PDB file of C-alpha atoms in Angstrom:
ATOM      1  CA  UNK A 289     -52.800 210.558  -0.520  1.00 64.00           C
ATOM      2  CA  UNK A 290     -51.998 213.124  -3.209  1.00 83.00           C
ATOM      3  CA  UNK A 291     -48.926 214.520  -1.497  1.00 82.00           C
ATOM      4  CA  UNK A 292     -48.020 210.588  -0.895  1.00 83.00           C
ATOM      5  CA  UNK A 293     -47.782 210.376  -5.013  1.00 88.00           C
ATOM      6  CA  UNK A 294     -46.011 214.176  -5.350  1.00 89.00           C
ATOM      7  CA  UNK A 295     -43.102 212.379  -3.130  1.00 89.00           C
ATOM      8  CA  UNK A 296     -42.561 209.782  -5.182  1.00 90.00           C
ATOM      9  CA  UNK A 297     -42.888 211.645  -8.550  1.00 90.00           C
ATOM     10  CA  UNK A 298     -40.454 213.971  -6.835  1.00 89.00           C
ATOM     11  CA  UNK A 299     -38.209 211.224  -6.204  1.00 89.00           C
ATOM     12  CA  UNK A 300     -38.047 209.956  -9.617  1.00 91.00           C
ATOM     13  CA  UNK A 301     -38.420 212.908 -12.349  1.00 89.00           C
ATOM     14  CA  UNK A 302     -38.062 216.072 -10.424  1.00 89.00           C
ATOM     15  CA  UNK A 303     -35.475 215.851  -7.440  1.00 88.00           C
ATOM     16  CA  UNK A 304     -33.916 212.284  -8.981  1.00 91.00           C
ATOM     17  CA  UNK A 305     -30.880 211.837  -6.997  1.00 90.00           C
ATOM     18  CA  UNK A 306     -28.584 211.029  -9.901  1.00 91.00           C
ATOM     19  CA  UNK A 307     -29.826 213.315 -12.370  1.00 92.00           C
ATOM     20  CA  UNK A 308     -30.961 216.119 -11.001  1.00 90.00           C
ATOM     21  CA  UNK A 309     -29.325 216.528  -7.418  1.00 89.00           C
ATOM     22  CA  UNK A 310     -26.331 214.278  -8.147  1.00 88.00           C
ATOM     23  CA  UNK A 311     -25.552 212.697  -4.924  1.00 87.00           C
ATOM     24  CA  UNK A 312     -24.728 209.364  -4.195  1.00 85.00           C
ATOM     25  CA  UNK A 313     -22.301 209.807  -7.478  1.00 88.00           C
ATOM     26  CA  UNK A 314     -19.730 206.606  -5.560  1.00 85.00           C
ATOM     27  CA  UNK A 315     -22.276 203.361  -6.274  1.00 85.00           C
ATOM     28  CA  UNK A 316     -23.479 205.778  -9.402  1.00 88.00           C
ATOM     29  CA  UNK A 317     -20.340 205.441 -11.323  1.00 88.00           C
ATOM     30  CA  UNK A 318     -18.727 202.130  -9.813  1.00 87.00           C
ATOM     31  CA  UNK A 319     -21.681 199.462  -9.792  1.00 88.00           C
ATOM     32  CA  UNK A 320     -23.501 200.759 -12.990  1.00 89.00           C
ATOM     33  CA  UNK A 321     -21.198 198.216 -15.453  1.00 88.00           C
ATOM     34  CA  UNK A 322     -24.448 196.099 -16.024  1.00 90.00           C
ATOM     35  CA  UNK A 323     -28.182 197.116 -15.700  1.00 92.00           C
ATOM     36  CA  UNK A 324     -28.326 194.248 -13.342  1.00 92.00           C
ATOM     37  CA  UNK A 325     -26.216 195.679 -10.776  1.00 92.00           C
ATOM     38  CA  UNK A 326     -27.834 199.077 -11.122  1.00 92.00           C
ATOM     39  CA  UNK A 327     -31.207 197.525 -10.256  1.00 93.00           C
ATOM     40  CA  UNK A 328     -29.729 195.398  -6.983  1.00 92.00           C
ATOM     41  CA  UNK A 329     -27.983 198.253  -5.788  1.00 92.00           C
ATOM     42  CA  UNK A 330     -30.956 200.828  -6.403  1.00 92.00           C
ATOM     43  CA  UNK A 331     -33.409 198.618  -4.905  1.00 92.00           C
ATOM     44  CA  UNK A 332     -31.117 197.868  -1.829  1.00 91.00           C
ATOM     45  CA  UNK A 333     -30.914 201.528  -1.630  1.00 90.00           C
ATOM     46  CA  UNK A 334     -34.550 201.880  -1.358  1.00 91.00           C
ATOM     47  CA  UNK A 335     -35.005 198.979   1.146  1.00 88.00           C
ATOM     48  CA  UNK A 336     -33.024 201.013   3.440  1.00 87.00           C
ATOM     49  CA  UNK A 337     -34.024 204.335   2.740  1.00 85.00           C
ATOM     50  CA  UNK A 338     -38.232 203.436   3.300  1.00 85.00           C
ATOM     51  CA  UNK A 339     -36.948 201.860   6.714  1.00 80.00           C
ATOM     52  CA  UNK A 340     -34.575 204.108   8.301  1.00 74.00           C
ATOM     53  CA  UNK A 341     -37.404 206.433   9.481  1.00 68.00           C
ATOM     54  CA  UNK A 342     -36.380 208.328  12.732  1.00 58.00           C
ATOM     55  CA  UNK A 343     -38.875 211.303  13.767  1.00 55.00           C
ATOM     56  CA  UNK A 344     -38.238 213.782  16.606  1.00 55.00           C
ATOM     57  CA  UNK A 345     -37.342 211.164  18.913  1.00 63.00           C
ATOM     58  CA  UNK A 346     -33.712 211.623  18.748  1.00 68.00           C
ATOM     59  CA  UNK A 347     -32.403 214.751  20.876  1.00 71.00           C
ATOM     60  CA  UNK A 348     -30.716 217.024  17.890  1.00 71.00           C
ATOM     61  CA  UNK A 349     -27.197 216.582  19.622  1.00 77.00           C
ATOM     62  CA  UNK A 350     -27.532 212.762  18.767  1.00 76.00           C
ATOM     63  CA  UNK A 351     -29.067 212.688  15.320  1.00 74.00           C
ATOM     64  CA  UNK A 352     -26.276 212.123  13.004  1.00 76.00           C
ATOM     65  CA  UNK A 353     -25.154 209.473  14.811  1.00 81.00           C
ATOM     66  CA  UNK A 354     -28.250 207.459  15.292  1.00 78.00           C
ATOM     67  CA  UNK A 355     -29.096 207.839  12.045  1.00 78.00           C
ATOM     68  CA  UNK A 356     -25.618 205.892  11.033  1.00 81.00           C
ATOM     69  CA  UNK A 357     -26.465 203.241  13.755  1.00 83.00           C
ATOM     70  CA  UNK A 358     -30.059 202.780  12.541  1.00 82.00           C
ATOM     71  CA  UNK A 359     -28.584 202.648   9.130  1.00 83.00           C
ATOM     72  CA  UNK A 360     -25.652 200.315   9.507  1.00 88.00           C
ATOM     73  CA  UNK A 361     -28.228 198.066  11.217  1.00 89.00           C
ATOM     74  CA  UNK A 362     -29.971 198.210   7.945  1.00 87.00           C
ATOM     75  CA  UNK A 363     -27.531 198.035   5.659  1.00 89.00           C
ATOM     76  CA  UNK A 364     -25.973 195.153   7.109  1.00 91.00           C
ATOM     77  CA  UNK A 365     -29.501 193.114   7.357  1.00 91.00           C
ATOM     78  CA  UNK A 366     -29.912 193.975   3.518  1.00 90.00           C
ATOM     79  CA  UNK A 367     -26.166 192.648   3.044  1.00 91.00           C
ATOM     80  CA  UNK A 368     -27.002 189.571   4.686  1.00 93.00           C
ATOM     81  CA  UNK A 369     -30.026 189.005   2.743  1.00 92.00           C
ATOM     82  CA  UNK A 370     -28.513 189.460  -0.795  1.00 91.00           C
ATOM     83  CA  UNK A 371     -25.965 187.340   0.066  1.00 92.00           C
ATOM     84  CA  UNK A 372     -28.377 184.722   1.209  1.00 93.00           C
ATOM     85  CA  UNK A 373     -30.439 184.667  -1.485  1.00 94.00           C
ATOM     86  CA  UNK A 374     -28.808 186.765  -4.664  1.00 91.00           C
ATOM     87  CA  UNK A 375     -24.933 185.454  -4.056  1.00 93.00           C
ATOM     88  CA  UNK A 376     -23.852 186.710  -7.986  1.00 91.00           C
ATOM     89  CA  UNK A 377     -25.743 190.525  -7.206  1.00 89.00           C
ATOM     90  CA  UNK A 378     -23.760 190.453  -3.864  1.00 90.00           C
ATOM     91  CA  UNK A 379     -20.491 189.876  -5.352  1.00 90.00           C
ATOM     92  CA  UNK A 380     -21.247 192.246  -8.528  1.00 87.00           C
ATOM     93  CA  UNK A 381     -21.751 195.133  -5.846  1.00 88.00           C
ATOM     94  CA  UNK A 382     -18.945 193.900  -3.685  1.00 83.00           C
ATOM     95  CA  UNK A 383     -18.076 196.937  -0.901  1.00 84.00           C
ATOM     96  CA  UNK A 384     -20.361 199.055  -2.640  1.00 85.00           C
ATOM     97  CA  UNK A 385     -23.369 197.655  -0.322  1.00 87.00           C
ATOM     98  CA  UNK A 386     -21.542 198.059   3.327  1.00 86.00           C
ATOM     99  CA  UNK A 387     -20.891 201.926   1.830  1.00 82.00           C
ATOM    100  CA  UNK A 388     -24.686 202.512   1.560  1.00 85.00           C
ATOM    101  CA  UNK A 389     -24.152 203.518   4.953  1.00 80.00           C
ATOM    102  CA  UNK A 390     -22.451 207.026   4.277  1.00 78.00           C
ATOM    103  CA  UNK A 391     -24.599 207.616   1.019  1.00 81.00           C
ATOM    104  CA  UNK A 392     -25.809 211.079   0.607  1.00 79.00           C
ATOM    105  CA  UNK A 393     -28.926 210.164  -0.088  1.00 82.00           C
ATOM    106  CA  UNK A 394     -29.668 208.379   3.071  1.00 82.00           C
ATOM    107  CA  UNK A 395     -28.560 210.720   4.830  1.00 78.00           C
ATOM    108  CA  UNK A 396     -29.337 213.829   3.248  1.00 80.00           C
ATOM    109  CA  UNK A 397     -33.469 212.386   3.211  1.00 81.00           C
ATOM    110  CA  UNK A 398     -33.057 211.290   6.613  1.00 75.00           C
ATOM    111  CA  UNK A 399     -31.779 214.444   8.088  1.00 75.00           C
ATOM    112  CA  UNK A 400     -33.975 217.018   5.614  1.00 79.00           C
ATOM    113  CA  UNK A 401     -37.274 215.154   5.350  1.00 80.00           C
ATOM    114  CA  UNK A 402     -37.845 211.971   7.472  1.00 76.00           C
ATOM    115  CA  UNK A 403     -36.850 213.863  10.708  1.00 74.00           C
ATOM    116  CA  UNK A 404     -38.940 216.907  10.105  1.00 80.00           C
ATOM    117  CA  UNK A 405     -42.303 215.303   8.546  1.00 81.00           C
ATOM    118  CA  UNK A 406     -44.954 212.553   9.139  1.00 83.00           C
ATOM    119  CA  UNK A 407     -44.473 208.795   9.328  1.00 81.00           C
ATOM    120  CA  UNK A 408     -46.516 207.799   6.165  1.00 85.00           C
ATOM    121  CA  UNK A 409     -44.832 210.947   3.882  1.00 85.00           C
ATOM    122  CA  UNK A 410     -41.838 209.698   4.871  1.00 85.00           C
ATOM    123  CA  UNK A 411     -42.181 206.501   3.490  1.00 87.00           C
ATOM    124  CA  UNK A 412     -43.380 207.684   0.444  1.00 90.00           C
ATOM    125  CA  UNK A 413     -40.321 210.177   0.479  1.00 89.00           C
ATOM    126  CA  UNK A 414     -37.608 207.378   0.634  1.00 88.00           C
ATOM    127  CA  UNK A 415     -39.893 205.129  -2.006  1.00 92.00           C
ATOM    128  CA  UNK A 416     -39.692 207.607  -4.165  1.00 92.00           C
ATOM    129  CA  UNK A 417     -35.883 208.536  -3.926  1.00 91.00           C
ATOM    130  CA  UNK A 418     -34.933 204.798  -3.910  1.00 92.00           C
ATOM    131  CA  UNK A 419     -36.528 204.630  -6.915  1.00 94.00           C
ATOM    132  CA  UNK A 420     -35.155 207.421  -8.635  1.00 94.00           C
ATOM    133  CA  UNK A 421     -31.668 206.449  -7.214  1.00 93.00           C
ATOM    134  CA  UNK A 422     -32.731 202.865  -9.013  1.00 95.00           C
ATOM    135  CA  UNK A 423     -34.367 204.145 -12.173  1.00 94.00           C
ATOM    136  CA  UNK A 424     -30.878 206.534 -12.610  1.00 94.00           C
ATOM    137  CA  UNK A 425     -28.552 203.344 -12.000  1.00 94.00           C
ATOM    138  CA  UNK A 426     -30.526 201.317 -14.061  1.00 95.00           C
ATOM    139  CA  UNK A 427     -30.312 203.462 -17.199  1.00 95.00           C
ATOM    140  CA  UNK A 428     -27.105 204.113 -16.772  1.00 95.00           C
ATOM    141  CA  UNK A 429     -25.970 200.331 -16.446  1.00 94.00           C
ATOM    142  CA  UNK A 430     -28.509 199.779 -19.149  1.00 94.00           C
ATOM    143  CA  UNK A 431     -26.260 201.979 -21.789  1.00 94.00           C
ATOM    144  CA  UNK A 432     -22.846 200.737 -20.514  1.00 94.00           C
ATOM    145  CA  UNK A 433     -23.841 197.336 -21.286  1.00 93.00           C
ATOM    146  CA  UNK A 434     -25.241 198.141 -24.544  1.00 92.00           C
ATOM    147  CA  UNK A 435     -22.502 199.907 -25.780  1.00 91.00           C
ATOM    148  CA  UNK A 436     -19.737 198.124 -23.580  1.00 90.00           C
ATOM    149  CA  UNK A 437     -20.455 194.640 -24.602  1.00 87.00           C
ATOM    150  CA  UNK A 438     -23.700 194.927 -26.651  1.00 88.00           C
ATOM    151  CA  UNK A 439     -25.854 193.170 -24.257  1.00 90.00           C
ATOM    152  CA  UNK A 440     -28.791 194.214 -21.889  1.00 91.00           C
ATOM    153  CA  UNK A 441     -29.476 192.128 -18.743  1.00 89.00           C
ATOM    154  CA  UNK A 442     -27.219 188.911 -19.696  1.00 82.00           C
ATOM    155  CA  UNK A 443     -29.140 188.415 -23.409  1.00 88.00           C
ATOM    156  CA  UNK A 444     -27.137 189.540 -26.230  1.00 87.00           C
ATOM    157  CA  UNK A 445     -28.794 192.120 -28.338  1.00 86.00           C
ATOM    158  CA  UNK A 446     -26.354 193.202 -30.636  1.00 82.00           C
ATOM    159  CA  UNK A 447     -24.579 189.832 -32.670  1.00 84.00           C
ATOM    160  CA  UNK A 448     -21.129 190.647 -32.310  1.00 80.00           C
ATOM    161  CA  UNK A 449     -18.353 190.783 -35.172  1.00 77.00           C
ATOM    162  CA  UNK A 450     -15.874 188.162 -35.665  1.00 75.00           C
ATOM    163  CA  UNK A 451     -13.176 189.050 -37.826  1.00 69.00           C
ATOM    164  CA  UNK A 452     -11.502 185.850 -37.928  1.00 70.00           C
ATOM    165  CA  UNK A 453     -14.768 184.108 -39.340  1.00 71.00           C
ATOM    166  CA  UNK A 454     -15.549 187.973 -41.736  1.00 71.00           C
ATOM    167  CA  UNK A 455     -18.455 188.214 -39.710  1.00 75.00           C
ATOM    168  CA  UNK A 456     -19.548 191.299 -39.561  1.00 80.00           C
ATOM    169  CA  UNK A 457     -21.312 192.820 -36.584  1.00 80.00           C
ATOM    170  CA  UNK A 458     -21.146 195.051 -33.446  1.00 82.00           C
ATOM    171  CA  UNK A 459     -17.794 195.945 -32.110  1.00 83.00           C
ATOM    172  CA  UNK A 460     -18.048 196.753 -28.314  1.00 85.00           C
ATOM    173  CA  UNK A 461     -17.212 199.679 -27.207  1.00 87.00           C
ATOM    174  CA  UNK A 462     -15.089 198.466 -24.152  1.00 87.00           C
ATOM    175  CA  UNK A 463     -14.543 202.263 -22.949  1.00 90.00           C
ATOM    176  CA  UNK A 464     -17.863 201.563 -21.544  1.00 92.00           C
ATOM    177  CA  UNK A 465     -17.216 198.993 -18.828  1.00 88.00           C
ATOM    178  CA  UNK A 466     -14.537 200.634 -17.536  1.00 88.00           C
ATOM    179  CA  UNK A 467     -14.685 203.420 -15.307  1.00 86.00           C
ATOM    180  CA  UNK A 468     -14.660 206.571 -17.864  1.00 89.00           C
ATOM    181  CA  UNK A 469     -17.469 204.882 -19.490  1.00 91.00           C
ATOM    182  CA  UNK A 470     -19.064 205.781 -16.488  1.00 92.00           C
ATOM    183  CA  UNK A 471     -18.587 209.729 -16.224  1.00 93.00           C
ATOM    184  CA  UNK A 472     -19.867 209.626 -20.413  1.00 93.00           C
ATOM    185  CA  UNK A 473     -23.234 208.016 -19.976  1.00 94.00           C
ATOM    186  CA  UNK A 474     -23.856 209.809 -17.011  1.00 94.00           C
ATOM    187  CA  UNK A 475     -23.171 213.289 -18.779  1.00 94.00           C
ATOM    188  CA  UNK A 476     -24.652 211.834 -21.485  1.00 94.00           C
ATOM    189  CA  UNK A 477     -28.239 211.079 -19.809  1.00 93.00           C
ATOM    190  CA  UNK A 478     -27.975 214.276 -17.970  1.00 93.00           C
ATOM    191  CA  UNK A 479     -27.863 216.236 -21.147  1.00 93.00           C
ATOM    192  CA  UNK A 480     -30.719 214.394 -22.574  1.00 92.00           C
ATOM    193  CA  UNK A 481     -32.531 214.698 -19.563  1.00 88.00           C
ATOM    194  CA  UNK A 482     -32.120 218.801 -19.169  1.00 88.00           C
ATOM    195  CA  UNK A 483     -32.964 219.182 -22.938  1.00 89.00           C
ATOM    196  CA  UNK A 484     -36.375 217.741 -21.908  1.00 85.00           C
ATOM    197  CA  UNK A 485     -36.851 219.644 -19.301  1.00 76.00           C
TER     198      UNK A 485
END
C-alpha cells in the first residue's frame, strides 16, 4: 500500500504534470479562466486517466493505437456525462474535453507506466496524476479569477470600484482572463513552486 500513496504523492508534488513536467500545457492555458473550469476539466482528466488501464495485452505494434481507441471511448462517455448532468462546465470547457484524447498526459502515463506495471499501481498512478493535473488547473484558474475579475468560484471576494458612484475598490486586472494571463500565472506558480523546492 505504501508504493500505492508514493504514486499519488508523485502525481501531485513531485512529477505534477503542470508544474513540474509541463505537459498537457493546451487545456492548461485555455480552460484555466475560472477555478471552476480548472476543477471540471482536471477531474475529467482523472476519470479517464484511472480507467484507461491497458497491461501487456496489446501486441507492441498496436499499442498507440488502442490506447487512442480505449481513450476516445472514454473521453466521449465522460463528455456525455458532463453534458448530462453539468451542462454550464460542459460548455465552459467547450472542445477542450473531446481533445483529452491526444493529452500528453494520458498518453505519456499510459504508454510509460500503466503498460509496464500492475493493475492496482496503476490506478493509483493515474489518481495521482489526475490530481496533480487538477490541483495545477485549479490554482491556476483560482489566480486568474482573482486577479481577472476579483472573484473565486462565482462569489465575489474583492468589492469592485465604481468610479461613477467614487467608490473605491478593486480594479480587475482583465489581462488575466485573457489568454496572456494565462502564460503569467503559470510562470508565476512555477517560480513559487521551484523556490520551495
Amino acid at each position: 500500500m505504501n508504493k500505492c500513496i508514493e504514486r499519488i504523492v508523485n502525481g501531485i508534488v513531485k512529477e505534477n504534470p503542470t508544474f513540474v513536467m509541463l505537459i498537457g500545457m493546451c487545456p492548461t492555458l485555455a480552460v484555466t479562466t475560472s477555478a471552476i473550469n480548472g476543477i471540471g476539466m482536471g477531474l475529467s482528466t482523472t476519470l479517464v486517466l484511472v480507467f484507461s488501464l491497458l497491461r501487456k495485452i496489446i501486441p507492441d505494434s498496436a499499442r498507440v493505437p488502442a490506447f487512442i481507441v480505449v481513450v476516445a471511448s472514454l473521453v466521449t462517455i465522460v463528455q456525455f456525462l458532463l453534458q448530462g448532468y453539468v451542462p454550464s462546465l460542459y460548455a465552459s470547457l467547450g472542445i477542450y474535453i473531446p481533445l483529452i484524447v491526444v493529452n500528453c498526459i494520458i498518453l505519456g502515463r499510459a504508454e510509460s507506466y500503466a503498460s509496464k506495471n500492475p493493475v492496482l499501481p496503476s490506478i493509483f498512478d493515474g489518481i495521482g496524476m489526475g490530481l496533480g493535473f487538477t490541483v495545477g488547473l485549479t490554482c491556476i484558474g483560482a489566480v486568474r479569477e482573482i486577479l481577472g475579475s476579483g472573484q473565486i468560484f462565482g462569489f465575489q471576494l474583492l468589492p469592485l470600484a465604481d468610479a461613477a458612484a467614487g467608490k473605491a475598490g478593486y480594479t480587475p486586472l482583465t489581462i488575466f482572463v485573457l489568454a496572456p494571463g494565462a502564460f503569467f500565472v503559470l510562470a508565476m506558480l512555477i517560480a513559487i513552486q521551484n523556490a520551495f523546492r
